[in-house]
Amino acid sequence: MLEATPLGDGWILRHDSDRLPATVPGCVHTDLMAAGVIPDPFLGRNETEVAWVGRRDWTYERDLGGSSAQEQTDLVFEGLDTVAEISLDGRTLGKVRNMHRSYRFDVTGLSGRLSVRFVSAYAEAEAVRGRLGERPAAYAEPYQYLRKMACSFGWDWGPTLVTAGIWRPVRLEHWSTARIARVRPLVTVDEGTGVVELNVDVERTRVEAPLAVEATVAGVRARAEIEGAGGIVRLRVPDAELWWPRGYGEQPLYEVELTLLHGEDALDVWRRRIGFRTVELDRGADGHGTGFTFVVNGERLFARGVNWIPDDVLPSRITRERYRERLEQAAGAGVDLVRVWGGGIYESEDFYDACDELGLLVWQDFPFACAAYPEEQPLRGEVEAEARENVVRLMPHPCLVLWNGNNENLWGFRDWEWEPRLAGDSWGEGYYLGLLPRVVAELDPTRPYTAGSPWSGSWDHHPNDPAHGTHHSWEVWNREDYADYRLSVPRFVAEFGWQAPPAYGTLRRALPGEELAPDSPGMLHHQKADDGNGKLERGLARHFAVPEDDFGRWHYLMQLNQARAIAAGIEHWRAHWPVCAGTIVWQLNDCWPVTSWAAIDGDGREKPLYHELRRLYADRLPAFLAGDGGLELAAVNQAAGDWTGALTLRRMSVTGEVLGHRGVRFTAGPRTVARVEVPRELTPAGPKEYLVADVDGLRAVHFPLPDIEVAYPRPEFDVELAPDGITVTARTLVRDLLLQADRLAPGARADRGLVTLLPGEEVTIGVRGWKTPDAERARSALYCVEPTR
């Protein structure tokens, strides 16, 4: 039987003449921090002080010894970041240049000093650029010239920390006769029967040895002979339980075990979990353009999505527990689809395991983002090798429903002045429209592939045409008011977002000792977007007066504006289902403490946007729509049953009077949207009126004017302690009340975000992690909208 020996211990990192203890898996930055050589780059402006690390070559070493009675011993690296030469006592075992691949070297009978020498990623990228020529990109760093996590070179939300190291586990494998080299599982459903086809490749030390494989799943057993280097074993599982995305059903997972046999002797075992489900992508043409609708087990879905970036710019630090926590947060916000963005990595098995268990659909980008990528060698061979390995590696996971060729590169070619600058040079089109779809069709025909995001489906339409395929909506954040989200109905919104600073507690930790201000040195350093603060303030000024000298109020209003912006988009687009079939918010998470588009900041704290997503992505959502024909309420029902509700509409004055009211009954069928026309006599007008809709404990509020023009009263409310939290009772209209719990204690968390109270209403806000509750302290951490004049 194959034996594995982990090689995580005993490594050292050579730094000048020093030999520092090294952690494997890990990277140079984490080892240098642990040794006290460099400061934490996430704090203050330390990022600039450690920039030299990415420009250096580094060497990891340890002794490799021990004999084995087995016929062959392989040295297996699951991940090397990125350009390295591996040697044993000075003898070169191999050279590698791809962070996204694993590597295997025959070290049978060998022992001695194992050395992994990493060349600076900058040096390699600049050498490739010198050979292949300049290619345009959204950023100046040379990330498109090597197969490495692009955002380690910095992004408009991330630091520039160009890593190197043994970033995934390393081990020795000892084996005899044969081993399982690869298993490619095709899992389908045939009229209620689960079908599993295991395509098995083997590596041999004895060519003549008779081999067989035996597989089991759900009590079903099958056997097949291995001819030469491979074979196929098929199993059928009667009445297989279907795996569903969260909110649509359960997530049953089946253990599959495949054993490689030589006679009666077991040589190797492969184990994975699978789920039975079907997935299609409806890209049919209709009267609105070209659709983009996920269909799982025959059920058409409005995808409630978030974009995922690496949860740490030093990805070797991301543990199984951290993946689980972050993805549970996503599920808790009503998310049912996570897009793994193309400037990051193929995530670890821990990520996809959690998504399988939580019912989170995964849209997987191939790692290409915001640049023209050369298609010549050495890159082309690396791209195909990594694609083949990772397609097969991720195939068992039922959560995976889409392969996507790239992020924004087809759009960039057309709109970002790449075409004339390239002057006929390769730029990646051959990957996205040729190599990658060929690899997916060959290896994983059970899943759809799309060439990019955004992508209209062909060059017959603009790549980012909202009427065709996927759309990225960035004009609004960059140049317009978020109300403009309501001016169009894209078929699928794969990216849109609005910035806000991280939680107060996160800023205090990341910027120790700094007097916080929007333009203080640390705040500016932790704002990576081009004109980021300018866009924040211009976007806020359309709705609120921008605070001059009150950082706490500036911080609250920026976070409120982010939540309002995302709500404007999602409410509008969900109300237009099935024309619009999904929204993927940019972005769920951060990789360090930063002002960004994230709902969860770099310390894992939820911004108000996170809690707003819980409302926006709930199965049932009431939302007002204002159009030329008047005001309507959309009752969005994504549940499996009818939503029959008694809707109460109240036209209110800002001082609390009810100016008119009416009860309306409606029914929204399963997975449909019902529209309720608001009577003209209930339509609010002017700065002193608003409309409230209440149904089944849910509420929608409509003000006819921007906040800056609304005659809000001075908010008045009472605060008292409640078991495990506080209760706030409104004496006036209190708009968008927010408890910033981390102002009470760094570890404190509130169980809700923004809430609007009418006069006389109360809300209890649960607080955990607050050891010394005090009502007056709680009041000091409460913010709400205040009158402009």
PDB file of N, CA, C and O in Angstrom, residues 482 540 543-545 547 552-554 556-561 563-564 654 687 701 703 705-717 730 732-740 753-757 782-789:
ATOM      1  N   TYR A 482     -25.644  55.984  -7.318  1.00  0.00           N
ATOM      2  CA  TYR A 482     -26.093  54.602  -7.250  1.00  0.00           C
ATOM      3  C   TYR A 482     -27.556  54.440  -7.651  1.00  0.00           C
ATOM      4  O   TYR A 482     -27.996  53.333  -7.986  1.00  0.00           O
ATOM      5  N   LEU A 540     -21.253  60.160  -1.723  1.00  0.00           N
ATOM      6  CA  LEU A 540     -21.983  60.510  -0.511  1.00  0.00           C
ATOM      7  C   LEU A 540     -22.689  61.858  -0.656  1.00  0.00           C
ATOM      8  O   LEU A 540     -23.827  62.027  -0.195  1.00  0.00           O
ATOM      9  N   HIS A 543     -26.271  62.400  -1.470  1.00  0.00           N
ATOM     10  CA  HIS A 543     -27.307  61.949  -0.538  1.00  0.00           C
ATOM     11  C   HIS A 543     -27.192  62.572   0.842  1.00  0.00           C
ATOM     12  O   HIS A 543     -28.210  62.722   1.533  1.00  0.00           O
ATOM     13  N   PHE A 544     -25.995  62.914   1.261  1.00  0.00           N
ATOM     14  CA  PHE A 544     -25.780  63.481   2.584  1.00  0.00           C
ATOM     15  C   PHE A 544     -24.733  64.585   2.503  1.00  0.00           C
ATOM     16  O   PHE A 544     -23.889  64.585   1.607  1.00  0.00           O
ATOM     17  N   ALA A 545     -24.775  65.488   3.467  1.00  0.00           N
ATOM     18  CA  ALA A 545     -23.680  66.448   3.600  1.00  0.00           C
ATOM     19  C   ALA A 545     -22.448  65.695   4.098  1.00  0.00           C
ATOM     20  O   ALA A 545     -22.531  64.904   5.048  1.00  0.00           O
ATOM     21  N   PRO A 547     -19.377  65.080   6.178  1.00  0.00           N
ATOM     22  CA  PRO A 547     -18.859  65.656   7.425  1.00  0.00           C
ATOM     23  C   PRO A 547     -17.457  66.217   7.239  1.00  0.00           C
ATOM     24  O   PRO A 547     -16.616  65.609   6.570  1.00  0.00           O
ATOM     25  N   GLY A 552     -16.105  59.886  13.067  1.00  0.00           N
ATOM     26  CA  GLY A 552     -17.108  58.876  13.392  1.00  0.00           C
ATOM     27  C   GLY A 552     -18.321  58.980  12.501  1.00  0.00           C
ATOM     28  O   GLY A 552     -18.843  57.965  12.029  1.00  0.00           O
ATOM     29  N   ARG A 553     -18.769  60.190  12.260  1.00  0.00           N
ATOM     30  CA  ARG A 553     -19.947  60.375  11.400  1.00  0.00           C
ATOM     31  C   ARG A 553     -19.609  60.071   9.941  1.00  0.00           C
ATOM     32  O   ARG A 553     -20.395  59.473   9.222  1.00  0.00           O
ATOM     33  N   TRP A 554     -18.428  60.502   9.487  1.00  0.00           N
ATOM     34  CA  TRP A 554     -17.975  60.178   8.128  1.00  0.00           C
ATOM     35  C   TRP A 554     -17.951  58.666   7.937  1.00  0.00           C
ATOM     36  O   TRP A 554     -18.430  58.152   6.928  1.00  0.00           O
ATOM     37  N   TYR A 556     -19.598  56.299   9.608  1.00  0.00           N
ATOM     38  CA  TYR A 556     -20.962  55.752   9.592  1.00  0.00           C
ATOM     39  C   TYR A 556     -21.642  56.009   8.255  1.00  0.00           C
ATOM     40  O   TYR A 556     -22.243  55.096   7.657  1.00  0.00           O
ATOM     41  N   LEU A 557     -21.570  57.240   7.766  1.00  0.00           N
ATOM     42  CA  LEU A 557     -22.284  57.577   6.532  1.00  0.00           C
ATOM     43  C   LEU A 557     -21.703  56.838   5.326  1.00  0.00           C
ATOM     44  O   LEU A 557     -22.442  56.434   4.425  1.00  0.00           O
ATOM     45  N   MET A 558     -20.389  56.643   5.302  1.00  0.00           N
ATOM     46  CA  MET A 558     -19.807  55.895   4.190  1.00  0.00           C
ATOM     47  C   MET A 558     -20.270  54.442   4.209  1.00  0.00           C
ATOM     48  O   MET A 558     -20.582  53.862   3.161  1.00  0.00           O
ATOM     49  N   GLN A 559     -20.344  53.841   5.395  1.00  0.00           N
ATOM     50  CA  GLN A 559     -20.833  52.467   5.465  1.00  0.00           C
ATOM     51  C   GLN A 559     -22.320  52.394   5.128  1.00  0.00           C
ATOM     52  O   GLN A 559     -22.773  51.451   4.466  1.00  0.00           O
ATOM     53  N   LEU A 560     -23.095  53.391   5.575  1.00  0.00           N
ATOM     54  CA  LEU A 560     -24.513  53.444   5.214  1.00  0.00           C
ATOM     55  C   LEU A 560     -24.681  53.591   3.709  1.00  0.00           C
ATOM     56  O   LEU A 560     -25.517  52.907   3.091  1.00  0.00           O
ATOM     57  N   ASN A 561     -23.904  54.465   3.094  1.00  0.00           N
ATOM     58  CA  ASN A 561     -24.040  54.697   1.658  1.00  0.00           C
ATOM     59  C   ASN A 561     -23.722  53.430   0.864  1.00  0.00           C
ATOM     60  O   ASN A 561     -24.333  53.153  -0.175  1.00  0.00           O
ATOM     61  N   ALA A 563     -24.251  50.320   1.883  1.00  0.00           N
ATOM     62  CA  ALA A 563     -25.412  49.441   1.998  1.00  0.00           C
ATOM     63  C   ALA A 563     -26.562  49.935   1.136  1.00  0.00           C
ATOM     64  O   ALA A 563     -27.255  49.138   0.473  1.00  0.00           O
ATOM     65  N   ARG A 564     -26.781  51.242   1.120  1.00  0.00           N
ATOM     66  CA  ARG A 564     -27.864  51.812   0.300  1.00  0.00           C
ATOM     67  C   ARG A 564     -27.613  51.553  -1.183  1.00  0.00           C
ATOM     68  O   ARG A 564     -28.531  51.253  -1.943  1.00  0.00           O
ATOM     69  N   VAL A 654     -42.830  62.947   8.334  1.00  0.00           N
ATOM     70  CA  VAL A 654     -41.599  62.717   9.084  1.00  0.00           C
ATOM     71  C   VAL A 654     -41.789  62.981  10.577  1.00  0.00           C
ATOM     72  O   VAL A 654     -40.975  62.553  11.401  1.00  0.00           O
ATOM     73  N   PRO A 687     -40.430  66.961   0.902  1.00  0.00           N
ATOM     74  CA  PRO A 687     -39.372  66.590   1.850  1.00  0.00           C
ATOM     75  C   PRO A 687     -39.886  66.077   3.192  1.00  0.00           C
ATOM     76  O   PRO A 687     -39.076  65.655   4.019  1.00  0.00           O
ATOM     77  N   VAL A 701     -39.292  50.832   2.841  1.00  0.00           N
ATOM     78  CA  VAL A 701     -39.490  52.255   3.090  1.00  0.00           C
ATOM     79  C   VAL A 701     -39.086  53.022   1.840  1.00  0.00           C
ATOM     80  O   VAL A 701     -38.056  52.710   1.215  1.00  0.00           O
ATOM     81  N   PHE A 703     -38.592  57.014   0.404  1.00  0.00           N
ATOM     82  CA  PHE A 703     -38.568  58.469   0.505  1.00  0.00           C
ATOM     83  C   PHE A 703     -38.466  59.013  -0.915  1.00  0.00           C
ATOM     84  O   PHE A 703     -37.630  58.545  -1.705  1.00  0.00           O
ATOM     85  N   LEU A 705     -37.314  61.759  -2.047  1.00  0.00           N
ATOM     86  CA  LEU A 705     -36.185  62.658  -2.305  1.00  0.00           C
ATOM     87  C   LEU A 705     -34.919  62.085  -1.683  1.00  0.00           C
ATOM     88  O   LEU A 705     -34.988  61.278  -0.747  1.00  0.00           O
ATOM     89  N   PRO A 706     -33.746  62.503  -2.158  1.00  0.00           N
ATOM     90  CA  PRO A 706     -32.505  62.098  -1.490  1.00  0.00           C
ATOM     91  C   PRO A 706     -32.497  62.576  -0.044  1.00  0.00           C
ATOM     92  O   PRO A 706     -33.133  63.587   0.298  1.00  0.00           O
ATOM     93  N   ASP A 707     -31.761  61.886   0.808  1.00  0.00           N
ATOM     94  CA  ASP A 707     -31.735  62.212   2.236  1.00  0.00           C
ATOM     95  C   ASP A 707     -31.382  63.666   2.495  1.00  0.00           C
ATOM     96  O   ASP A 707     -31.912  64.284   3.434  1.00  0.00           O
ATOM     97  N   ILE A 708     -30.507  64.209   1.687  1.00  0.00           N
ATOM     98  CA  ILE A 708     -30.043  65.574   1.932  1.00  0.00           C
ATOM     99  C   ILE A 708     -31.180  66.583   1.795  1.00  0.00           C
ATOM    100  O   ILE A 708     -31.115  67.704   2.323  1.00  0.00           O
ATOM    101  N   GLU A 709     -32.280  66.183   1.119  1.00  0.00           N
ATOM    102  CA  GLU A 709     -33.427  67.068   0.936  1.00  0.00           C
ATOM    103  C   GLU A 709     -34.602  66.720   1.848  1.00  0.00           C
ATOM    104  O   GLU A 709     -35.621  67.404   1.841  1.00  0.00           O
ATOM    105  N   VAL A 710     -34.473  65.638   2.635  1.00  0.00           N
ATOM    106  CA  VAL A 710     -35.556  65.222   3.514  1.00  0.00           C
ATOM    107  C   VAL A 710     -35.494  66.021   4.817  1.00  0.00           C
ATOM    108  O   VAL A 710     -34.414  66.206   5.395  1.00  0.00           O
ATOM    109  N   ALA A 711     -36.659  66.461   5.290  1.00  0.00           N
ATOM    110  CA  ALA A 711     -36.726  67.264   6.516  1.00  0.00           C
ATOM    111  C   ALA A 711     -36.811  66.345   7.732  1.00  0.00           C
ATOM    112  O   ALA A 711     -37.819  66.324   8.457  1.00  0.00           O
ATOM    113  N   TYR A 712     -35.770  65.592   7.967  1.00  0.00           N
ATOM    114  CA  TYR A 712     -35.763  64.683   9.107  1.00  0.00           C
ATOM    115  C   TYR A 712     -35.890  65.454  10.415  1.00  0.00           C
ATOM    116  O   TYR A 712     -35.290  66.540  10.565  1.00  0.00           O
ATOM    117  N   PRO A 713     -36.622  64.909  11.386  1.00  0.00           N
ATOM    118  CA  PRO A 713     -36.581  65.497  12.720  1.00  0.00           C
ATOM    119  C   PRO A 713     -35.276  65.135  13.419  1.00  0.00           C
ATOM    120  O   PRO A 713     -34.585  64.198  13.013  1.00  0.00           O
ATOM    121  N   ARG A 714     -34.966  65.867  14.456  1.00  0.00           N
ATOM    122  CA  ARG A 714     -33.828  65.487  15.278  1.00  0.00           C
ATOM    123  C   ARG A 714     -34.153  64.148  15.936  1.00  0.00           C
ATOM    124  O   ARG A 714     -35.167  64.016  16.607  1.00  0.00           O
ATOM    125  N   PRO A 715     -33.338  63.091  15.705  1.00  0.00           N
ATOM    126  CA  PRO A 715     -33.706  61.768  16.224  1.00  0.00           C
ATOM    127  C   PRO A 715     -33.658  61.735  17.749  1.00  0.00           C
ATOM    128  O   PRO A 715     -32.718  62.229  18.374  1.00  0.00           O
ATOM    129  N   GLU A 716     -34.698  61.123  18.331  1.00  0.00           N
ATOM    130  CA  GLU A 716     -34.765  60.953  19.774  1.00  0.00           C
ATOM    131  C   GLU A 716     -35.114  59.504  20.063  1.00  0.00           C
ATOM    132  O   GLU A 716     -36.045  58.947  19.458  1.00  0.00           O
ATOM    133  N   PHE A 717     -34.383  58.895  20.983  1.00  0.00           N
ATOM    134  CA  PHE A 717     -34.648  57.498  21.326  1.00  0.00           C
ATOM    135  C   PHE A 717     -34.088  57.204  22.710  1.00  0.00           C
ATOM    136  O   PHE A 717     -33.204  57.903  23.213  1.00  0.00           O
ATOM    137  N   ALA A 730     -37.799  54.246  19.920  1.00  0.00           N
ATOM    138  CA  ALA A 730     -37.804  55.509  19.189  1.00  0.00           C
ATOM    139  C   ALA A 730     -38.911  56.422  19.699  1.00  0.00           C
ATOM    140  O   ALA A 730     -40.051  55.993  19.882  1.00  0.00           O
ATOM    141  N   THR A 732     -39.063  59.475  17.981  1.00  0.00           N
ATOM    142  CA  THR A 732     -39.288  60.124  16.694  1.00  0.00           C
ATOM    143  C   THR A 732     -38.961  59.104  15.603  1.00  0.00           C
ATOM    144  O   THR A 732     -38.567  57.969  15.893  1.00  0.00           O
ATOM    145  N   LEU A 733     -39.081  59.517  14.363  1.00  0.00           N
ATOM    146  CA  LEU A 733     -38.532  58.712  13.272  1.00  0.00           C
ATOM    147  C   LEU A 733     -37.029  58.596  13.467  1.00  0.00           C
ATOM    148  O   LEU A 733     -36.324  59.597  13.647  1.00  0.00           O
ATOM    149  N   VAL A 734     -36.517  57.355  13.435  1.00  0.00           N
ATOM    150  CA  VAL A 734     -35.072  57.104  13.545  1.00  0.00           C
ATOM    151  C   VAL A 734     -34.678  56.302  12.309  1.00  0.00           C
ATOM    152  O   VAL A 734     -35.031  55.128  12.173  1.00  0.00           O
ATOM    153  N   ARG A 735     -33.973  56.931  11.413  1.00  0.00           N
ATOM    154  CA  ARG A 735     -33.635  56.319  10.125  1.00  0.00           C
ATOM    155  C   ARG A 735     -32.257  55.671  10.193  1.00  0.00           C
ATOM    156  O   ARG A 735     -31.263  56.302  10.578  1.00  0.00           O
ATOM    157  N   ASP A 736     -32.222  54.417   9.815  1.00  0.00           N
ATOM    158  CA  ASP A 736     -30.963  53.679   9.665  1.00  0.00           C
ATOM    159  C   ASP A 736     -30.095  53.738  10.914  1.00  0.00           C
ATOM    160  O   ASP A 736     -28.919  54.132  10.882  1.00  0.00           O
ATOM    161  N   LEU A 737     -30.687  53.295  12.012  1.00  0.00           N
ATOM    162  CA  LEU A 737     -29.965  53.176  13.273  1.00  0.00           C
ATOM    163  C   LEU A 737     -28.934  52.054  13.162  1.00  0.00           C
ATOM    164  O   LEU A 737     -29.219  50.982  12.638  1.00  0.00           O
ATOM    165  N   LEU A 738     -27.729  52.302  13.673  1.00  0.00           N
ATOM    166  CA  LEU A 738     -26.657  51.311  13.620  1.00  0.00           C
ATOM    167  C   LEU A 738     -25.898  51.310  14.935  1.00  0.00           C
ATOM    168  O   LEU A 738     -25.455  52.367  15.411  1.00  0.00           O
ATOM    169  N   LEU A 739     -25.741  50.126  15.517  1.00  0.00           N
ATOM    170  CA  LEU A 739     -24.855  49.968  16.667  1.00  0.00           C
ATOM    171  C   LEU A 739     -23.507  49.471  16.167  1.00  0.00           C
ATOM    172  O   LEU A 739     -23.404  48.375  15.604  1.00  0.00           O
ATOM    173  N   GLN A 740     -22.458  50.258  16.370  1.00  0.00           N
ATOM    174  CA  GLN A 740     -21.100  49.831  16.033  1.00  0.00           C
ATOM    175  C   GLN A 740     -20.522  49.155  17.278  1.00  0.00           C
ATOM    176  O   GLN A 740     -19.849  49.776  18.111  1.00  0.00           O
ATOM    177  N   GLY A 753     -27.751  44.979  11.580  1.00  0.00           N
ATOM    178  CA  GLY A 753     -27.157  46.199  11.079  1.00  0.00           C
ATOM    179  C   GLY A 753     -28.132  47.347  11.127  1.00  0.00           C
ATOM    180  O   GLY A 753     -28.699  47.669  12.174  1.00  0.00           O
ATOM    181  N   LEU A 754     -28.368  47.970   9.982  1.00  0.00           N
ATOM    182  CA  LEU A 754     -29.203  49.163   9.904  1.00  0.00           C
ATOM    183  C   LEU A 754     -30.674  48.816  10.122  1.00  0.00           C
ATOM    184  O   LEU A 754     -31.184  47.841   9.569  1.00  0.00           O
ATOM    185  N   VAL A 755     -31.359  49.637  10.916  1.00  0.00           N
ATOM    186  CA  VAL A 755     -32.781  49.433  11.155  1.00  0.00           C
ATOM    187  C   VAL A 755     -33.455  50.794  11.269  1.00  0.00           C
ATOM    188  O   VAL A 755     -32.934  51.711  11.905  1.00  0.00           O
ATOM    189  N   THR A 756     -34.611  50.946  10.609  1.00  0.00           N
ATOM    190  CA  THR A 756     -35.389  52.178  10.676  1.00  0.00           C
ATOM    191  C   THR A 756     -36.582  51.967  11.596  1.00  0.00           C
ATOM    192  O   THR A 756     -37.341  51.003  11.431  1.00  0.00           O
ATOM    193  N   LEU A 757     -36.739  52.875  12.573  1.00  0.00           N
ATOM    194  CA  LEU A 757     -37.822  52.799  13.558  1.00  0.00           C
ATOM    195  C   LEU A 757     -38.775  53.971  13.365  1.00  0.00           C
ATOM    196  O   LEU A 757     -38.344  55.127  13.225  1.00  0.00           O
ATOM    197  N   LEU A 782     -24.077  54.280  19.057  1.00  0.00           N
ATOM    198  CA  LEU A 782     -25.223  54.262  18.149  1.00  0.00           C
ATOM    199  C   LEU A 782     -25.158  55.459  17.204  1.00  0.00           C
ATOM    200  O   LEU A 782     -24.911  56.598  17.626  1.00  0.00           O
ATOM    201  N   TYR A 783     -25.401  55.199  15.929  1.00  0.00           N
ATOM    202  CA  TYR A 783     -25.450  56.240  14.909  1.00  0.00           C
ATOM    203  C   TYR A 783     -26.760  56.118  14.143  1.00  0.00           C
ATOM    204  O   TYR A 783     -27.312  55.019  14.005  1.00  0.00           O
ATOM    205  N   CYS A 784     -27.247  57.228  13.616  1.00  0.00           N
ATOM    206  CA  CYS A 784     -28.413  57.199  12.735  1.00  0.00           C
ATOM    207  C   CYS A 784     -28.371  58.446  11.862  1.00  0.00           C
ATOM    208  O   CYS A 784     -27.537  59.343  12.049  1.00  0.00           O
ATOM    209  N   VAL A 785     -29.298  58.515  10.908  1.00  0.00           N
ATOM    210  CA  VAL A 785     -29.377  59.672  10.021  1.00  0.00           C
ATOM    211  C   VAL A 785     -29.867  60.875  10.816  1.00  0.00           C
ATOM    212  O   VAL A 785     -30.812  60.776  11.612  1.00  0.00           O
ATOM    213  N   GLU A 786     -29.228  62.012  10.604  1.00  0.00           N
ATOM    214  CA  GLU A 786     -29.600  63.248  11.280  1.00  0.00           C
ATOM    215  C   GLU A 786     -30.008  64.293  10.252  1.00  0.00           C
ATOM    216  O   GLU A 786     -29.638  64.202   9.075  1.00  0.00           O
ATOM    217  N   PRO A 787     -30.789  65.280  10.684  1.00  0.00           N
ATOM    218  CA  PRO A 787     -31.234  66.296   9.711  1.00  0.00           C
ATOM    219  C   PRO A 787     -30.067  67.094   9.154  1.00  0.00           C
ATOM    220  O   PRO A 787     -29.095  67.397   9.865  1.00  0.00           O
ATOM    221  N   THR A 788     -30.173  67.418   7.871  1.00  0.00           N
ATOM    222  CA  THR A 788     -29.133  68.221   7.231  1.00  0.00           C
ATOM    223  C   THR A 788     -29.265  69.680   7.616  1.00  0.00           C
ATOM    224  O   THR A 788     -28.285  70.407   7.728  1.00  0.00           O
ATOM    225  N   ARG A 789     -30.501  70.101   7.786  1.00  0.00           N
ATOM    226  CA  ARG A 789     -30.726  71.523   8.137  1.00  0.00           C
ATOM    227  C   ARG A 789     -31.695  71.632   9.300  1.00  0.00           C
ATOM    228  O   ARG A 789     -32.387  70.710   9.647  1.00  0.00           O
TER     229      ARG A 789
END
